[in-house]
Short mmCIF file of C-alpha atoms and ligand atoms in Angstrom, two decimals:
data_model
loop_
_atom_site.label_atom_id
_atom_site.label_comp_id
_atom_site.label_asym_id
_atom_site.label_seq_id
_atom_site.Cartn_x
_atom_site.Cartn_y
_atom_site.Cartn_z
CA UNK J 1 -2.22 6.77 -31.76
CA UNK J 2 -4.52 5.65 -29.12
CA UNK J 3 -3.85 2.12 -26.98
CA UNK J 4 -7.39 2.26 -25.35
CA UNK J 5 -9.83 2.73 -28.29
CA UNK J 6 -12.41 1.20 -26.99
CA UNK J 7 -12.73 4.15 -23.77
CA UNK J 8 -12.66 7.54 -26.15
CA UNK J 9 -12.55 10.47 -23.49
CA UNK J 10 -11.59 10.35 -20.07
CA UNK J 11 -13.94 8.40 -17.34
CA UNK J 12 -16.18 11.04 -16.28
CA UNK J 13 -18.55 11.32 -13.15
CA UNK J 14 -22.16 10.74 -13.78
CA UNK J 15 -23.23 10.17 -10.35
CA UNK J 16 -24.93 7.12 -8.53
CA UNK J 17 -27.77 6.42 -11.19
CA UNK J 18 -25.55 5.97 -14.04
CA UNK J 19 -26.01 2.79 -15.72
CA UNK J 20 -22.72 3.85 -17.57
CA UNK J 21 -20.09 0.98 -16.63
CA UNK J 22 -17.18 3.28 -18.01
CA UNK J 23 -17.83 6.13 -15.89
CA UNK J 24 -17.64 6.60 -12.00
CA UNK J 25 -20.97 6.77 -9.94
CA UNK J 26 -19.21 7.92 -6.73
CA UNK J 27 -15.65 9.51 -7.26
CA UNK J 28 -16.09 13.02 -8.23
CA UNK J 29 -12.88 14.09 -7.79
CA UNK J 30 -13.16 18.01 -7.58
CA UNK J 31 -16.35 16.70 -4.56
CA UNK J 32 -15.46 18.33 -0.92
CA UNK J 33 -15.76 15.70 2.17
CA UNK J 34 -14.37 16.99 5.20
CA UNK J 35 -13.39 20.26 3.97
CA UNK J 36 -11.15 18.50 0.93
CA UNK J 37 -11.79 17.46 -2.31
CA UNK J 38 -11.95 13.72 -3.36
CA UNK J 39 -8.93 13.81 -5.51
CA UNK J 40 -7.14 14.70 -2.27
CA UNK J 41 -8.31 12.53 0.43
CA UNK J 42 -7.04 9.65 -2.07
CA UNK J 43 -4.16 10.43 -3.73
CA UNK J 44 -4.92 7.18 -6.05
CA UNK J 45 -2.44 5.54 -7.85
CA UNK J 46 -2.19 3.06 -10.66
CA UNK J 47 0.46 0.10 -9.68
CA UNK J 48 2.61 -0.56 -13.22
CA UNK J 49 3.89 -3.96 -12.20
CA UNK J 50 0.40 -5.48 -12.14
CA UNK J 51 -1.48 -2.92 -14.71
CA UNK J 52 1.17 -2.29 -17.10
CA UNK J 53 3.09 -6.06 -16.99
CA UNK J 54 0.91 -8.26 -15.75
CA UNK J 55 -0.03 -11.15 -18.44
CA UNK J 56 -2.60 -13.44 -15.94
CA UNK J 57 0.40 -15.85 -15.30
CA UNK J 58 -0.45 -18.45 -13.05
CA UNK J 59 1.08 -21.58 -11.83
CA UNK J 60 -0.99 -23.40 -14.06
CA UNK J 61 -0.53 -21.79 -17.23
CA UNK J 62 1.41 -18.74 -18.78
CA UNK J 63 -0.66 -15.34 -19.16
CA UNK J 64 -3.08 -15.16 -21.47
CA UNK J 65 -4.12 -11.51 -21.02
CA UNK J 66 -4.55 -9.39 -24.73
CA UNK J 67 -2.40 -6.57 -24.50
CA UNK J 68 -2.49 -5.25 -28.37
CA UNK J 69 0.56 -2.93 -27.68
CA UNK J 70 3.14 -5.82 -26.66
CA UNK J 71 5.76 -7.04 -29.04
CA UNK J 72 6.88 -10.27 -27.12
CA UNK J 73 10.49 -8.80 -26.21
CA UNK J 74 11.71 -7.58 -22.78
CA UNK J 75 13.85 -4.76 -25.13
CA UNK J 76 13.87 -1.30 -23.81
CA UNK J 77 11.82 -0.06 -27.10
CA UNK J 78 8.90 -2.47 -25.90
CA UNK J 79 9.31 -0.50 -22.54
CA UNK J 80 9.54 3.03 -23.53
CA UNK J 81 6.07 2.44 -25.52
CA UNK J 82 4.61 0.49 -22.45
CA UNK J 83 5.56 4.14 -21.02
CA UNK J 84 2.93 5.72 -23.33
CA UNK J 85 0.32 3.23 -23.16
CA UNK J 86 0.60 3.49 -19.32
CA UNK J 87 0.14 7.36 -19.31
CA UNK J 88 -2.68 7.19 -21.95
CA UNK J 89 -4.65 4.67 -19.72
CA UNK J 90 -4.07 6.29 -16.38
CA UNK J 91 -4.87 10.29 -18.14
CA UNK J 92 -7.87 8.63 -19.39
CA UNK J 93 -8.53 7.04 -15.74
CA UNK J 94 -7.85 10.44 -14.17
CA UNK J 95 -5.66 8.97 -11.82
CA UNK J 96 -2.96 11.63 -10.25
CA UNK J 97 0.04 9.22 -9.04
CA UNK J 98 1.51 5.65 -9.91
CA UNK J 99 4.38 3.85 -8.50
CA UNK J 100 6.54 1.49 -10.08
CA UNK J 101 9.32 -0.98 -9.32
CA UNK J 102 12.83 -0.54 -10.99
CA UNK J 103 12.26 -3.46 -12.88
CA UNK J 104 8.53 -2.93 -13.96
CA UNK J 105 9.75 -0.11 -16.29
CA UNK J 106 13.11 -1.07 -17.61
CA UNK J 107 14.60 -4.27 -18.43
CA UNK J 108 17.86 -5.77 -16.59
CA UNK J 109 21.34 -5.81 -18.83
CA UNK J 110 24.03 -7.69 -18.48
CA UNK J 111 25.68 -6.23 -15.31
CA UNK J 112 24.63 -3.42 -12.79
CA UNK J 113 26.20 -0.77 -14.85
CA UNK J 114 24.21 -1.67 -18.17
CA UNK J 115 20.70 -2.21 -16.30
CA UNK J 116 21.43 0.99 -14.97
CA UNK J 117 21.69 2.18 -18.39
CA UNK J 118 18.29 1.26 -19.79
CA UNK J 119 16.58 2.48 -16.36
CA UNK J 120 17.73 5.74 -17.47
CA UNK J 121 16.21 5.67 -20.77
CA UNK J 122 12.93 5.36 -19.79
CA UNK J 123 13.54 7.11 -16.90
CA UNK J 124 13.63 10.55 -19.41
CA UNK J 125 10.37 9.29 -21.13
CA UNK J 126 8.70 8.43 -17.41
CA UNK J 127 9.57 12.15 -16.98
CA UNK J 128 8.37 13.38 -20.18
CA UNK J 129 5.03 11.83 -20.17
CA UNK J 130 4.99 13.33 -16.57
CA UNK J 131 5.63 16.68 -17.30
CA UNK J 132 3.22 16.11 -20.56
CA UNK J 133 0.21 14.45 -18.68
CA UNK J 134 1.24 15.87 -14.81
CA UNK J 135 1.04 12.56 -13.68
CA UNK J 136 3.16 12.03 -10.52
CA UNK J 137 5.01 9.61 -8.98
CA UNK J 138 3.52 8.29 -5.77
CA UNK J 139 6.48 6.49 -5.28
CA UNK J 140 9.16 4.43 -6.43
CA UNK J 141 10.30 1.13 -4.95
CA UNK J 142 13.27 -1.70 -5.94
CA UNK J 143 12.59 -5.84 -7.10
CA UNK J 144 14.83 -7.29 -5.00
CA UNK J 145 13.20 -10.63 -5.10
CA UNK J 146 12.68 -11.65 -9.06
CA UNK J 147 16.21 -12.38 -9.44
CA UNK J 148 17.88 -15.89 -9.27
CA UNK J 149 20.68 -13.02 -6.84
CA UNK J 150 18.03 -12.56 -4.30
CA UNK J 151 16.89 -16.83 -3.69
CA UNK J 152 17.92 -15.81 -0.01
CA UNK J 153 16.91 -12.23 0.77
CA UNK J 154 18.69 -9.36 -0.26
CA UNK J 155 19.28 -7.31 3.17
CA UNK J 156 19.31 -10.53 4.94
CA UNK J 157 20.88 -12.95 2.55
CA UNK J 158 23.88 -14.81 3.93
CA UNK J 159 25.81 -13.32 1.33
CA UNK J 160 27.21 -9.81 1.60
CA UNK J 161 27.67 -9.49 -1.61
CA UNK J 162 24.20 -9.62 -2.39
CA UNK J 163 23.66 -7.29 0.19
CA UNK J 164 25.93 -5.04 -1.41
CA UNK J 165 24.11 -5.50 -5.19
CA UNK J 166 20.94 -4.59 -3.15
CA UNK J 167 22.28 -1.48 -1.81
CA UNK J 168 23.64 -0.75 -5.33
CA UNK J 169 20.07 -1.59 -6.36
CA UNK J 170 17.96 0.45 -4.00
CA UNK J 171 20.49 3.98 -4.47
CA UNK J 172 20.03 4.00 -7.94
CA UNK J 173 15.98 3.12 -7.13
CA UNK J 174 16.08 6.43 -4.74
CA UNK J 175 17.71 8.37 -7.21
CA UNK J 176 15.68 7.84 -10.06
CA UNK J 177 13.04 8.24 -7.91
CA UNK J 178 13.95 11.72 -6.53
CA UNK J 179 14.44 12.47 -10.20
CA UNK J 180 11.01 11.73 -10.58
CA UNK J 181 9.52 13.78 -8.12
CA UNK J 182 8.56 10.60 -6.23
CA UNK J 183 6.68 11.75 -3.02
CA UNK J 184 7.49 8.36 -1.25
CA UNK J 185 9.87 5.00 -1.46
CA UNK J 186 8.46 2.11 -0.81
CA UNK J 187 10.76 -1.10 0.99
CA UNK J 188 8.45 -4.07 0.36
CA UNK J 189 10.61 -7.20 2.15
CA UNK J 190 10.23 -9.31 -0.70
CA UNK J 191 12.74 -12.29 0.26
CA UNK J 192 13.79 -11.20 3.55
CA UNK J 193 12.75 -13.89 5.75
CA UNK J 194 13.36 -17.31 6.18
CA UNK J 195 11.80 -20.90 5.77
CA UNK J 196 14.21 -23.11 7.79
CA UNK J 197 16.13 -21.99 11.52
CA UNK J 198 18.78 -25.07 10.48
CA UNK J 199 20.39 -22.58 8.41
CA UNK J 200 19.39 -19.25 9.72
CA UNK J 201 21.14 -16.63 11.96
CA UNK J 202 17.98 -14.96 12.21
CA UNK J 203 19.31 -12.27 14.99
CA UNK J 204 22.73 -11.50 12.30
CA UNK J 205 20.14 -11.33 9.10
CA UNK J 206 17.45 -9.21 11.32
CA UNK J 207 20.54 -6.46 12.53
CA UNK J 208 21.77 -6.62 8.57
CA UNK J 209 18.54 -5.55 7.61
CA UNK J 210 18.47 -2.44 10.26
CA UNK J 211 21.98 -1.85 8.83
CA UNK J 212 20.31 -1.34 5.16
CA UNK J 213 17.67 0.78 6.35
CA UNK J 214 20.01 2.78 7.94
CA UNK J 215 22.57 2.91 4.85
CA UNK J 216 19.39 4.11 3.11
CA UNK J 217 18.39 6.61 5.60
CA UNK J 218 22.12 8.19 4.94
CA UNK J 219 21.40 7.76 1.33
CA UNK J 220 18.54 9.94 1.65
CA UNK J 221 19.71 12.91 3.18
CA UNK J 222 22.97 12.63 1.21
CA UNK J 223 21.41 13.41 -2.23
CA UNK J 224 18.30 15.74 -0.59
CA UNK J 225 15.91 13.26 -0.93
CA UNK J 226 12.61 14.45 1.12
CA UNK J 227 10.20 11.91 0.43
CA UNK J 228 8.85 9.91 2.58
CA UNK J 229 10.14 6.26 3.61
CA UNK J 230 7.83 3.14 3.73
CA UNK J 231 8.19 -0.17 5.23
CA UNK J 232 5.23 -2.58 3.91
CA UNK J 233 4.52 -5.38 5.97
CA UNK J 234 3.70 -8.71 4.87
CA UNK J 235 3.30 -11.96 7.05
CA UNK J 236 4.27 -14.66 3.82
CA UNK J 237 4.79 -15.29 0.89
CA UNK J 238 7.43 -15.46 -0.64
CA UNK J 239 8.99 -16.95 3.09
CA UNK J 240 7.24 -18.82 5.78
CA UNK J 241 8.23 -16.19 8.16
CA UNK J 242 8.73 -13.02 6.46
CA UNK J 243 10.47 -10.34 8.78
CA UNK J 244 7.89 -7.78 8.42
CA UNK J 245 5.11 -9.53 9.53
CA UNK J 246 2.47 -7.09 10.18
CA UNK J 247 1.97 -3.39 11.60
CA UNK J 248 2.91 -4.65 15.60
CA UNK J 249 6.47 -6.26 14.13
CA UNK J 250 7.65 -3.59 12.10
CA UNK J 251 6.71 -0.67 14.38
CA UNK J 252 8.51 -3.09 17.24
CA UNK J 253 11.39 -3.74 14.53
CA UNK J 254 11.79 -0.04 13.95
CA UNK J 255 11.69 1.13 17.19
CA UNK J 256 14.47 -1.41 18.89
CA UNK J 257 16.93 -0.58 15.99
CA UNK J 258 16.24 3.42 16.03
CA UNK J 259 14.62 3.77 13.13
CA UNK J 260 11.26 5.16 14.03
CA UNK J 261 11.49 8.50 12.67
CA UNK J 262 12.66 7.72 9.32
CA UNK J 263 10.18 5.29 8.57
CA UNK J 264 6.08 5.18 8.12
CA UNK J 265 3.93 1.92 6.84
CA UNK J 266 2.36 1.40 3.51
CA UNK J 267 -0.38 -1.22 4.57
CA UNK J 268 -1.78 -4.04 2.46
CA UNK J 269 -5.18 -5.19 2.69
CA UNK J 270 -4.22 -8.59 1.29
CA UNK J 271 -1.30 -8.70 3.35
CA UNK J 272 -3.19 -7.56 6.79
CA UNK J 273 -5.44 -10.66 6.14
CA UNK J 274 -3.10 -13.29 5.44
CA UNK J 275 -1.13 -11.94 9.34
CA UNK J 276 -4.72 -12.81 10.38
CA UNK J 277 -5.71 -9.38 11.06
CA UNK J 278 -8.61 -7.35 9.32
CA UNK J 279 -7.11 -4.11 7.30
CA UNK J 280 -8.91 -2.05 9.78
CA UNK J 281 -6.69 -3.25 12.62
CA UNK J 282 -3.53 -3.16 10.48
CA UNK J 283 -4.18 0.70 9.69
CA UNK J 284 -5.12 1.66 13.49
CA UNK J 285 -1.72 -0.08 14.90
CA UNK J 286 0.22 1.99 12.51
CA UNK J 287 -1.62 5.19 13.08
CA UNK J 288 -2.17 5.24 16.72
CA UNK J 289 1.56 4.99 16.76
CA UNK J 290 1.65 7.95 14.09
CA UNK J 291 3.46 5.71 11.50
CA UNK J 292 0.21 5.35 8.89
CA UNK J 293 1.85 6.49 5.61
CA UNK J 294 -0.06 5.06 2.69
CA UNK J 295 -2.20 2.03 2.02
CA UNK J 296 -1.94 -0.45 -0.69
CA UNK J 297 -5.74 -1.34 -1.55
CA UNK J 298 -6.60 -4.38 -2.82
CA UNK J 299 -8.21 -7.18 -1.23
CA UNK J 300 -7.99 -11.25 -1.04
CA UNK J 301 -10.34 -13.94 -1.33
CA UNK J 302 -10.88 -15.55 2.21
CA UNK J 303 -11.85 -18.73 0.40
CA UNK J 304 -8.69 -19.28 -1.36
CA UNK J 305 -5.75 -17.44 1.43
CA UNK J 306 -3.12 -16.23 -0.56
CA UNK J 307 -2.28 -12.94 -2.18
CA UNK J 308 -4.30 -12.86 -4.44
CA UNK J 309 -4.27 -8.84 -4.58
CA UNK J 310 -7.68 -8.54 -6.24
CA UNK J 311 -9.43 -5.03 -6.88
CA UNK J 312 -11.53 -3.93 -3.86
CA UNK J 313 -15.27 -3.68 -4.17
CA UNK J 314 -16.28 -4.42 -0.40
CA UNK J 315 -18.00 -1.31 1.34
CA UNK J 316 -17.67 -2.16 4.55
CA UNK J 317 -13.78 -2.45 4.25
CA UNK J 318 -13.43 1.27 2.28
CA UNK J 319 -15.61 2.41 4.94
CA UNK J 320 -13.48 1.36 8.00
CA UNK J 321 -10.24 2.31 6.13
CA UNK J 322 -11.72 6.02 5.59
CA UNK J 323 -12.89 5.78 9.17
CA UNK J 324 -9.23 5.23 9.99
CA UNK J 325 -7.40 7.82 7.53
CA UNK J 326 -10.13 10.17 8.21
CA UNK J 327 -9.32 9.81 12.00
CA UNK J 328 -5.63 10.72 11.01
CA UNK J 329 -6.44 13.89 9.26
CA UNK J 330 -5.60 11.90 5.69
CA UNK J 331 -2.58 10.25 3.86
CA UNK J 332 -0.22 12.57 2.30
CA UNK J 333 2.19 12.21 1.27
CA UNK J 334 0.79 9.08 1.00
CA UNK J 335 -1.89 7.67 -1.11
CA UNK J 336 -3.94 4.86 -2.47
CA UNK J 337 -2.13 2.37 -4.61
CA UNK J 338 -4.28 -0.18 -6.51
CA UNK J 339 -1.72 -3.16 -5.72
CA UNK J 340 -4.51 -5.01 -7.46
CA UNK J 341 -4.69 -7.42 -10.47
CA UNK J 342 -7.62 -8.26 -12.89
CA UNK J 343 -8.25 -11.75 -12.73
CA UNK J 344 -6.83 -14.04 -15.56
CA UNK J 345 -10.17 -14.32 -17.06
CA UNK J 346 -10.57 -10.99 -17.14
CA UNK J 347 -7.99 -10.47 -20.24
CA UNK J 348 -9.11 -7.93 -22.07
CA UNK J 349 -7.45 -4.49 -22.16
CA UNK J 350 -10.81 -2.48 -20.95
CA UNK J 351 -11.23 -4.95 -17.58
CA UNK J 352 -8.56 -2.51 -16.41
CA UNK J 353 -10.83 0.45 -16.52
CA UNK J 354 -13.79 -1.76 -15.15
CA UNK J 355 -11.32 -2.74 -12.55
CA UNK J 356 -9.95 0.58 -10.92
CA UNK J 357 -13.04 2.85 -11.93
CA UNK J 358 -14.72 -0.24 -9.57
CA UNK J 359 -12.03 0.22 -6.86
CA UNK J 360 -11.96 4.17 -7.15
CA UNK J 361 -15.73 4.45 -6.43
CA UNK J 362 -15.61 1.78 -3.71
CA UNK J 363 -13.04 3.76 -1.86
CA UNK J 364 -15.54 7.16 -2.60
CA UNK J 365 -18.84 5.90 -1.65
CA UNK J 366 -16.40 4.29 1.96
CA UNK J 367 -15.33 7.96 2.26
CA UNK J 368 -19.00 9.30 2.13
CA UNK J 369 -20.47 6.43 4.14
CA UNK J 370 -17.41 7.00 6.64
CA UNK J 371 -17.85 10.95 6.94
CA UNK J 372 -21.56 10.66 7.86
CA UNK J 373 -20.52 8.25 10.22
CA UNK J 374 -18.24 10.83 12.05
CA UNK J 375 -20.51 13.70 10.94
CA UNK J 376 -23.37 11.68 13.39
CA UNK J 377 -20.51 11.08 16.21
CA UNK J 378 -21.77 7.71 16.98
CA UNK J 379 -18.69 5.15 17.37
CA UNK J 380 -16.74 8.39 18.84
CA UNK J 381 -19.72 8.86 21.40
CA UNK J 382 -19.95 4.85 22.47
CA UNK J 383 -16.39 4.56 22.38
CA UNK J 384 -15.86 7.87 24.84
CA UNK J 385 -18.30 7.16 27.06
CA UNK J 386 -17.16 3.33 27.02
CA UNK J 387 -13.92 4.49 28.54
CA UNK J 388 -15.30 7.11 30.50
CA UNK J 389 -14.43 5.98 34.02
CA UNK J 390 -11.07 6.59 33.15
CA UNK J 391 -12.03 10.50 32.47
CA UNK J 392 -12.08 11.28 36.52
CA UNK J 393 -11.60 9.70 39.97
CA UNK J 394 -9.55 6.35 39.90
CA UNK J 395 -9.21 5.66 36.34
CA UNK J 396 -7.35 9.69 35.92
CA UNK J 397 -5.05 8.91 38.96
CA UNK J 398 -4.16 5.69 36.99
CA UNK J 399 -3.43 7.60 33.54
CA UNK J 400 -1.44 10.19 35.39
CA UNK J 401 0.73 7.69 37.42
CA UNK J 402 -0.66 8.93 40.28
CA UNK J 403 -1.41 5.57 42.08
CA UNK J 404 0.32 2.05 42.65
CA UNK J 405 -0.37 -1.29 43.76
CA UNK J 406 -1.06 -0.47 47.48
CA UNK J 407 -3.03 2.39 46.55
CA UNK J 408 -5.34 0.40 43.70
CA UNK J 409 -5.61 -2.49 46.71
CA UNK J 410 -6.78 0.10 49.53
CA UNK J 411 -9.51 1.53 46.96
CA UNK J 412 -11.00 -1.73 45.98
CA UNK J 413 -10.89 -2.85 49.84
CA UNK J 414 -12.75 0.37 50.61
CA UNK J 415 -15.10 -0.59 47.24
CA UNK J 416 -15.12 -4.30 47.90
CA UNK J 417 -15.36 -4.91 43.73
CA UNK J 418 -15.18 -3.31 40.72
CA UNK J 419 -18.35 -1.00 39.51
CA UNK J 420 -20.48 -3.39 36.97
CA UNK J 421 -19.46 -3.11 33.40
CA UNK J 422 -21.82 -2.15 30.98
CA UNK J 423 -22.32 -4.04 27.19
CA UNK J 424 -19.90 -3.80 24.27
CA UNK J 425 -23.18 -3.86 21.89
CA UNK J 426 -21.79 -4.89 19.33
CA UNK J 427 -24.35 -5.91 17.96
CA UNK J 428 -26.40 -2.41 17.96
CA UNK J 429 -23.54 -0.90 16.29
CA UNK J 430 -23.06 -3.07 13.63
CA UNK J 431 -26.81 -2.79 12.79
CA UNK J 432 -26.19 1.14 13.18
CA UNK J 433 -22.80 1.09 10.56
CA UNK J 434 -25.51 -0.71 8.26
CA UNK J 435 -27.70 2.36 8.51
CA UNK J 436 -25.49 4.34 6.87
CA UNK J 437 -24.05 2.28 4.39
CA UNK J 438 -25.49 3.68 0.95
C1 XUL G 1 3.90 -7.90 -2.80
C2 XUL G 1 3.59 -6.48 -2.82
C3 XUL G 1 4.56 -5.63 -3.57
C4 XUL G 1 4.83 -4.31 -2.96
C5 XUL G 1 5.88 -3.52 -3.68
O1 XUL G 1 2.95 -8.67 -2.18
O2 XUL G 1 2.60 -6.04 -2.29
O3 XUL G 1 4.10 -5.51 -4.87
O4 XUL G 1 3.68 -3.53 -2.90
O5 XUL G 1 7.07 -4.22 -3.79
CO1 CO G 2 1.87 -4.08 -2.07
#
């Protein structure tokens, strides 16, 4: 039985002159950059919830994407098979990981303890087609925002019994995901945040939602979980003010309620740009503090401003996300999740191989445009030597807390002003990242 007839063998590699629309020109996945094959510098993943359930719903219309293998019920049959057409479309794809929500793979019961029920079900055949295809889980993450439950939050919902369902929620999400093998959990905010102050006790709902994380972090250890934790910021949407804004307020959030150590950042390219910041920025906050765990690619359309979590095809942004992840010595455990959707025009079953092998090579030919880049040393040179009167005299008695005010005044008196500054060119480097950008 084949879902996929229409792509026969697996996407191969046929390098940068194929013509072949079905096969990669630039991800070669067994290709060494920087002393490590392509397959492991990305870690890609496939996301379910937007490959495997999306229908092209918008708020104009219902979906109207042709997905042969549906039946039209939410039963956990319909899911189980969804399980095999997921695993025959990513082993085709040659993609290593996917992640899922709780919800994406199995449908809610009645009550907790029936829901629970049909997540194990499919849970056995996740694992089976895992074990059959060695697929892994990149990781594993909880909705707790699709139901009517969650209208305020879950962690921060003025109700504690929703907080409670949520922590119900999330320990069965981190145990089926250890079950899994998941190499990471994902806590998206989803509905924590707010849209009025009238009603909000935003300091009571922001120390509730430390409290989760650290019920979680207990969690963790308790059943040996040793994957790693993710916090993925996003500015809006579904709030006006959604508590994990961007890199700066979760890092801040993490830190003040002693979390830090338990906790790295998936970033979202959609989600950087709606907080107003490029992806580029997003990533360096997170790992200059040490705290870059994964990356959710995708990307948005500046025209429109909202998620629209489209597939990235954009050099320039692979490129300065390599430049950052190669600057960190990689991802792992964490990877590169397509949190990407083909557009509802696009409804046709083989868009979603146009659409990832498109994002897959994007993020390979950023990787080789990025390690020639670093290969050449030229934004490492400009940058060093644009700092480089910090290296000795004044500027090393400042790093080394070495000097005060009184000091500082005394040496400009003795100066009378500062040395001339020399030009950002910006311009010259922009014109030099275009050299290499082939
Ligand atoms: C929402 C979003 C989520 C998370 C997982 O914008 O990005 O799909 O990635 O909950
Ligand atoms: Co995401």
């Amino acid at each position: 039985m084949t879902y996929f007839p229409e792509v026969s063998t697996k996407i191969a590699y046929e390098g940068p002159d194929s013509k072949n629309p079905l096969a990669f020109r630039h991800y070669n996945p067994d290709e060494v950059v920087e002393g490590k094959t392509m397959r492991d510098h990305f870690r890609f993943s496939v996301a379910y919830w937007h490959t495997f359930r999306g229908m092209g719903g918008d708020p104009f219309g219902p979906g109207c994407a042709v997905r042969p293998w549906e039946d039209g019920t939410d039963s956990v049959e319909m899911a189980i098979k969804r399980v095999r057409v997921a695993f025959e479309f990513m082993e085709k794809l040659g993609t290593p990981y996917y992640c899922f929500h709780d919800r994406d793979v199995a449908p809610e019961g009645s009550n907790l303890r029936e829901t629970n029920a049909n997540l194990d079900r499919v849970v056995k055949v996740l694992k089976e087609e895992q074990a059959r295809t060695g697929i892994k889980l990149l990781w594993g993450t909880a909705n707790l925002f699709s139901n009517k439950r969650f209208v305020h939050g879950a962690a921060t919902s003025p109700n504690a019994d929703v907080f409670a369902y949520a922590a119900a929620q999330v320990k069965k999400a981190l145990e089926i995901t250890h079950e899994l093998g998941g190499e990471n959990y994902v806590f998206w905010g989803g509905r924590e945040g707010y849209v009025n102050l009238y009603n909000t006790d935003m300091k009571r709902e922001l120390d509730h939602l430390a409290r989760f994380f650290h019920l979680a972090v207990d969690y963790k250890k308790q059943i040996g979980f040793k994957g790693q934790f993710l916090i993925e910021p996003k500015p809006k949407e579904p709030t006006t003010h959604q508590y994990d804004f961007d890199s700066a307020a979760v890092v801040a959030f993490l830190k003040t309620y002693g979390l830090s150590d338990h906790f790295k950042l998936n970033i979202e390219t959609n989600h950087a740009t709606l907080a107003g910041h490029t992806m580029m920025h997003e990533l360096t906050y997170a790992s200059m503090h040490g705290m870059l765990g994964s990356i959710d690619a995708n990307r948005g359309d500046l025209l429109l401003g909202w998620d629209t979590d489209q597939f990235p095809t954009d050099l320039y942004l692979t490129t300065q996300c390599m430049l950052v992840i190669l600057g960190q010595g990689g991802l792992a455990p964490g990877g590169v999740n397509f949190d990407a959707k083909v557009r509802r025009e696009s409804f046709e079953p083989v868009d979603l191989f146009h659409a990832h092998i498109g994002g897959m090579d994007a993020f390979a030919q950023g990787l080789k445009i990025a390690a020639r880049i670093r290969a050449e040393g030229v934004l490492r040179d400009v940058v060093k030597q644009r700092y480089a009167s910090w290296d000795s005299g004044i500027g090393a008695d400042i790093e080394a807390g070495k000097v005060g005010f009184a000091e500082l005044e005394s040496y400009i008196l003795a100066r009378g002003d500062a040395a001339p500054n020399t030009s950002g060119r910006q311009e010259m480097l922009e014109n030099i990242i275009n050299r290499y950008l082939r």
